[in-house]
CSV table of C-alpha atoms in Angstrom, one decimal:
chain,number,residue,atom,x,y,z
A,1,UNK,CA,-26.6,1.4,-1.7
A,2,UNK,CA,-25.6,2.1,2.0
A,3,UNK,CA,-21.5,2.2,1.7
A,4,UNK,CA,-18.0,3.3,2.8
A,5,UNK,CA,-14.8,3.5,1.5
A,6,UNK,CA,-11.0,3.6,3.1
A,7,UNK,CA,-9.3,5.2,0.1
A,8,UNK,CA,-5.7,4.1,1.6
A,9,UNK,CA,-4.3,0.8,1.7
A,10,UNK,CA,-1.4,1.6,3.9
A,11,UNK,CA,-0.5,4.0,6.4
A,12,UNK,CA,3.0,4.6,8.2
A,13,UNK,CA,3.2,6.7,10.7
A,14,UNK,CA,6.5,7.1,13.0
A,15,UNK,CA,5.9,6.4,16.5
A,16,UNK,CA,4.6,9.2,18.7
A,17,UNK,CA,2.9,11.0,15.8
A,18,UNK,CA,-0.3,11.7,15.0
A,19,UNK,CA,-2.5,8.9,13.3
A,20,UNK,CA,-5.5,9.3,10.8
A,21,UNK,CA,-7.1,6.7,9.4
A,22,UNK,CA,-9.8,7.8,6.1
A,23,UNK,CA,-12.9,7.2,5.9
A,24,UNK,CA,-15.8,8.5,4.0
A,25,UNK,CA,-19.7,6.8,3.1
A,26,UNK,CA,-22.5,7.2,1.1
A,27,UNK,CA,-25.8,5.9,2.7
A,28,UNK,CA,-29.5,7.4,2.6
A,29,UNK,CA,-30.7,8.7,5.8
A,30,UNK,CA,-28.6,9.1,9.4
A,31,UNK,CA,-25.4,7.4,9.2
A,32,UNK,CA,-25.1,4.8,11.5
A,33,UNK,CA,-20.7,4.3,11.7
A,34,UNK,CA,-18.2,1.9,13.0
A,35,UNK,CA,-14.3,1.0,13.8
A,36,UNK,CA,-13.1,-2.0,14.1
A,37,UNK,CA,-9.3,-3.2,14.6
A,38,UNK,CA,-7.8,-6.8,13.8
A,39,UNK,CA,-4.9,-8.0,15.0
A,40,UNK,CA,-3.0,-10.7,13.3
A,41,UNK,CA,-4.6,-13.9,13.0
A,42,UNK,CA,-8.0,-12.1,15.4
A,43,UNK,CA,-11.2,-11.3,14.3
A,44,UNK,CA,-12.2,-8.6,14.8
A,45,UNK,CA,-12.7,-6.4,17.7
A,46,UNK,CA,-15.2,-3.2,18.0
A,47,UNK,CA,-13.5,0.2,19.1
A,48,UNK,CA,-16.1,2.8,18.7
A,49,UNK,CA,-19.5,3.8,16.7
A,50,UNK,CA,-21.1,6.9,15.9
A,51,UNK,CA,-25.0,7.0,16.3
A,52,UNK,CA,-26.1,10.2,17.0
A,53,UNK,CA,-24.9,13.2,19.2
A,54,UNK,CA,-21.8,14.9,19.7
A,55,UNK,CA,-19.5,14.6,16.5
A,56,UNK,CA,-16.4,13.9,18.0
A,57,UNK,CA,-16.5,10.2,19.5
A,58,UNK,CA,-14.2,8.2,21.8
A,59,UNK,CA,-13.5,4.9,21.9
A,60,UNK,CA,-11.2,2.0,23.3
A,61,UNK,CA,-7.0,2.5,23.3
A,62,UNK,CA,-6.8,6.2,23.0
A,63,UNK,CA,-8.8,6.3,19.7
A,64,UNK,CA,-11.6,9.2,18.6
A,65,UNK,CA,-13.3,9.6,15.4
A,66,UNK,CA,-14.7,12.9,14.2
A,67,UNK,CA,-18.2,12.6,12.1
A,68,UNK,CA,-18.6,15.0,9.5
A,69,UNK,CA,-21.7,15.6,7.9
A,70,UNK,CA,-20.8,17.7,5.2
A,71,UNK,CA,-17.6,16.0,4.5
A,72,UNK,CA,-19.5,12.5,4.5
A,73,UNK,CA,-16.4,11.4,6.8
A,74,UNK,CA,-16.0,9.1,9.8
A,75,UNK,CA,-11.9,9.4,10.1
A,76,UNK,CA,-10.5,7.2,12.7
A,77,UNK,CA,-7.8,9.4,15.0
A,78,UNK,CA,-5.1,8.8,17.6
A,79,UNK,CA,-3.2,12.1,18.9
A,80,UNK,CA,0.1,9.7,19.4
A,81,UNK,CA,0.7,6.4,17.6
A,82,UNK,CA,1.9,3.4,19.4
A,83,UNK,CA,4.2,0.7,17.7
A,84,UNK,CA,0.8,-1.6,19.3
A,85,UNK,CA,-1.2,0.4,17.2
A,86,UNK,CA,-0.1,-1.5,14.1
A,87,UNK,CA,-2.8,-3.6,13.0
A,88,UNK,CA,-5.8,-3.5,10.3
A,89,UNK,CA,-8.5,-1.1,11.0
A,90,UNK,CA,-11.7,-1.3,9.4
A,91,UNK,CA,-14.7,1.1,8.9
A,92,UNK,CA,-18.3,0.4,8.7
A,93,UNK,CA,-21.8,1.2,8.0
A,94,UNK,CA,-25.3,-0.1,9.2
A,95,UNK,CA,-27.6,-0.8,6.2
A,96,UNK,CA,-30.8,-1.8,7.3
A,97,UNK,CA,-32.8,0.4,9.3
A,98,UNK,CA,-34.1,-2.0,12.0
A,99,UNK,CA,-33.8,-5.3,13.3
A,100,UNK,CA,-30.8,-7.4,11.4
A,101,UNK,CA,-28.0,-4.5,11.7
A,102,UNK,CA,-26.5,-5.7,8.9
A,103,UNK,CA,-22.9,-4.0,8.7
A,104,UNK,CA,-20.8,-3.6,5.1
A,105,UNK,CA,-17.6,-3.1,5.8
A,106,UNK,CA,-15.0,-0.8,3.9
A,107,UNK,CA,-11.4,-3.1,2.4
A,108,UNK,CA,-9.8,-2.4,5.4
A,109,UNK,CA,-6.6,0.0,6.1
A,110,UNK,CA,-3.4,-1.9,7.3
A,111,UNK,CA,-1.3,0.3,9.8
A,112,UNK,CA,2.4,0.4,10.4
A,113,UNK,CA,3.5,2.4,13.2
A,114,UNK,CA,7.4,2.7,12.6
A,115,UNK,CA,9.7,2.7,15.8
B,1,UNK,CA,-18.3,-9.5,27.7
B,2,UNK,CA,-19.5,-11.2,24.6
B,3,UNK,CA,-18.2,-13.8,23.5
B,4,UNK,CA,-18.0,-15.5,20.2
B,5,UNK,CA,-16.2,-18.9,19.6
B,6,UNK,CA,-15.7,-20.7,16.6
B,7,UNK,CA,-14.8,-24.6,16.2
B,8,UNK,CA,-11.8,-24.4,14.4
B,9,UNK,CA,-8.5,-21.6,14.3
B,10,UNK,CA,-7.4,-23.8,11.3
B,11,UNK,CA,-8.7,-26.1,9.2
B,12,UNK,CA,-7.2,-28.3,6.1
B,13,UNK,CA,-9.7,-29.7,3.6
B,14,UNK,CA,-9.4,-31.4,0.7
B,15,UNK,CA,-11.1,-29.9,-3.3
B,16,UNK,CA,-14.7,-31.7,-3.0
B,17,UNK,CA,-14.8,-32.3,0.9
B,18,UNK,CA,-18.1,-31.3,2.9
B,19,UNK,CA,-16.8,-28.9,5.8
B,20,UNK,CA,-18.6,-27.7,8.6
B,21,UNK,CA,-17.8,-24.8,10.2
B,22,UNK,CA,-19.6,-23.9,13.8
B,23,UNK,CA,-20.4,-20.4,15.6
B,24,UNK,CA,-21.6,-20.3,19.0
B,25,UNK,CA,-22.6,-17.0,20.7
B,26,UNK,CA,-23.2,-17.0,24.2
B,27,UNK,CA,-25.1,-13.4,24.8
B,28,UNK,CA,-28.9,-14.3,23.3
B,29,UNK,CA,-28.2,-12.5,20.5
B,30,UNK,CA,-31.0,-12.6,17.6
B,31,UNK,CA,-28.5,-11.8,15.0
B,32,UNK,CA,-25.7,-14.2,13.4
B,33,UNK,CA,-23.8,-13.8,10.5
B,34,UNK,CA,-21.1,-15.5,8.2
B,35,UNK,CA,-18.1,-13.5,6.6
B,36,UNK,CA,-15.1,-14.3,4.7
B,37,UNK,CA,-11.6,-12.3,4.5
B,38,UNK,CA,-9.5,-11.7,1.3
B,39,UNK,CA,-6.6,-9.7,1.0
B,40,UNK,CA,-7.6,-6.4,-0.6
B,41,UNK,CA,-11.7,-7.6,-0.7
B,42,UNK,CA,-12.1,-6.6,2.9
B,43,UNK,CA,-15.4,-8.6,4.5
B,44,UNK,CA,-17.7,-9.6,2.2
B,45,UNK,CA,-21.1,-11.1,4.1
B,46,UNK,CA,-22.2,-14.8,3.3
B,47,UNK,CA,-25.6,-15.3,4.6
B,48,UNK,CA,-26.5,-14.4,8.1
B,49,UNK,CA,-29.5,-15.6,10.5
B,50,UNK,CA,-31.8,-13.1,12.3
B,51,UNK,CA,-34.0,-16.0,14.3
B,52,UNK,CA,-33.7,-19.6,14.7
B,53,UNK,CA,-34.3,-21.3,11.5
B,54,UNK,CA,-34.2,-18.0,9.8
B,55,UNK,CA,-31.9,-17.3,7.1
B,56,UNK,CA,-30.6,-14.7,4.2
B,57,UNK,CA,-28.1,-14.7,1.5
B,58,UNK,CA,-25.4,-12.3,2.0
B,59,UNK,CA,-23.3,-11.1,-0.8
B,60,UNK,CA,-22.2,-14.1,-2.1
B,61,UNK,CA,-23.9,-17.1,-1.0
B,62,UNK,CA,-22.7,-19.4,-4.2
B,63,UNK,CA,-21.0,-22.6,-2.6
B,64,UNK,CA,-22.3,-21.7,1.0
B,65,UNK,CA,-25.4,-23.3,3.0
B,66,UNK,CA,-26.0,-22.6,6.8
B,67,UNK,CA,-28.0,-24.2,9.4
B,68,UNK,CA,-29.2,-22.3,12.6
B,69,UNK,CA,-31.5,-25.0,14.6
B,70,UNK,CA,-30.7,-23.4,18.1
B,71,UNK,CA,-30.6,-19.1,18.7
B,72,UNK,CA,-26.8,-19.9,20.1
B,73,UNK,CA,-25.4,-21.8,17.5
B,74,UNK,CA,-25.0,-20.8,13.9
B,75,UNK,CA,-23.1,-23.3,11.2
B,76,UNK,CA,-21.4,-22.6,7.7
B,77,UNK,CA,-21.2,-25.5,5.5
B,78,UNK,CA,-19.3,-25.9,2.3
B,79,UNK,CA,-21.3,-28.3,0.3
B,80,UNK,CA,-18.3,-29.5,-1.9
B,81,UNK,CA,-15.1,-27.2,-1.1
B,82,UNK,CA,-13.3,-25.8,-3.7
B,83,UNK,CA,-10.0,-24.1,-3.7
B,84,UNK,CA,-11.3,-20.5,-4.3
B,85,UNK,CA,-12.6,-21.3,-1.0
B,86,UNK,CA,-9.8,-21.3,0.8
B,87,UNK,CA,-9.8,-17.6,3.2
B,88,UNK,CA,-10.2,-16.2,6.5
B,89,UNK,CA,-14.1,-16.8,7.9
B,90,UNK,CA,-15.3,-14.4,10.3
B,91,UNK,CA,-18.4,-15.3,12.6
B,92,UNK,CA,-20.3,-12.5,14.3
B,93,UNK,CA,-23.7,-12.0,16.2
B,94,UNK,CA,-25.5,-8.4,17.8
B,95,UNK,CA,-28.6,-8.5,19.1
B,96,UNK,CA,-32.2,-7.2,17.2
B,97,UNK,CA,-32.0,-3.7,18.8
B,98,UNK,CA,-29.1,-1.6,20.5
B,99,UNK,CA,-25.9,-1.8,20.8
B,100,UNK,CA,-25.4,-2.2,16.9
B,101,UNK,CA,-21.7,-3.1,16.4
B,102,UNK,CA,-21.6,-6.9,15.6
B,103,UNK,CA,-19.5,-8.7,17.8
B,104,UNK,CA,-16.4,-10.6,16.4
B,105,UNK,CA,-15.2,-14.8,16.5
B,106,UNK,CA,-11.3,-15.6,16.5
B,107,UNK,CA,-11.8,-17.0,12.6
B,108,UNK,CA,-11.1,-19.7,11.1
B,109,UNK,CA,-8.4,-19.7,8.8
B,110,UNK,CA,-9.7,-22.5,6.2
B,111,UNK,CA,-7.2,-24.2,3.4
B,112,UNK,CA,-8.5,-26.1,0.5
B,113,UNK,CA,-5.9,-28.5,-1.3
């Protein structure tokens, strides 16, 4: 079954610093991947995909994600944390191949961005 | 910009209630779909809709019904609530083709006494 997994439950990270956010998936076929971030008491909101293409993907609030085929990663990056930045981030997978786009979501990886 | 609004932020209920809870999308979207939120469970995917009265069970559809009568509208109904049914619920919608990323509801943050 099409899958992904956040092996972290928590990350800190001081402000200003580098932050990576884990994920890895198992799916059959062409990934297609997704972040999402909530904020407290949000739903959800969409901050970048991977489809096809160039590996490296940006998205919205400084973030990028790097694709790795061989690694079967999608890790969620931000060259300099932001005290904003803490929130719960969320990684996803597509698992039909047409029409619904049915997502299954990863548990989720709750960020603390330490002044 | 999409947008996804949901009846309710909050919502009390009493053990044995029927609760309603509504979705409306406003971007023609094909797609709807019904999550809820535990700590540590992540989302897990109720049923979702992919037409007007068109409907499939999720992950775990036990306790849940839904109704879609028009394309904008999609409800989640808890025949009898229970207190294990007290979470977040997420609503979402995307469209049949591209763009794939679902787009997200506020929640509704439901409490079952």
């Amino acid at each position: 079954a099409q899958s992904v997994a956040q092996p972290e439950d928590q990350v800190n990270v001081a402000e200003g610093n580098p932050l990576t956010v884990k994920c890895t998936y198992s799916v059959s076929g062409n990934p297609y991947l997704f972040w999402y971030v909530q904020y407290p008491n949000r739903g959800l909101q969409f901050l970048l995909k991977y489809i096809t293409g160039d590996n490296l993907v940006k998205g919205s609030y400084g973030f990028e994600a790097e694709f790795n085929k061989s690694q079967t990663s999608f890790h969620l990056k931000k060259p300099s944390a932001l005290v904003s930045d803490s929130a719960l981030y969320f990684c996803a997978v597509r698992v039909t191949p047409y029409g619904n786009n049915r997502l299954a979501f990863g548990k989720g990886n709750q960020v603390v961005v330490i002044p | 910009d999409v947008k996804v609004t949901q009846s309710s932020r909050y919502l009390v209920k009493r053990t044995g209630e029927k609760v309603f809870l509504e979705c409306v999308q406003d971007m023609d979207h094909e797609n709807m779909f019904w999550y809820r939120q535990d700590p540590g469970l992540g989302l897990r995917l109720i049923y979702f809709s992919y037409d007007v009265k068109m409907k499939e069970k999720g992950d775990i559809p036990e306790g849940y019904s839904v109704s879609r009568e028009k394309k904008e509208r999609f409800s989640l109904i808890l025949e009898s609530a229970s207190t294990n049914q007290t979470s977040m619920y997420l609503c979402a919608s995307n469209p049949g083709g591209p763009p794939y990323e679902q787009y997200f509801g506020p929640g509704t943050r439901l409490t079952v006494t």
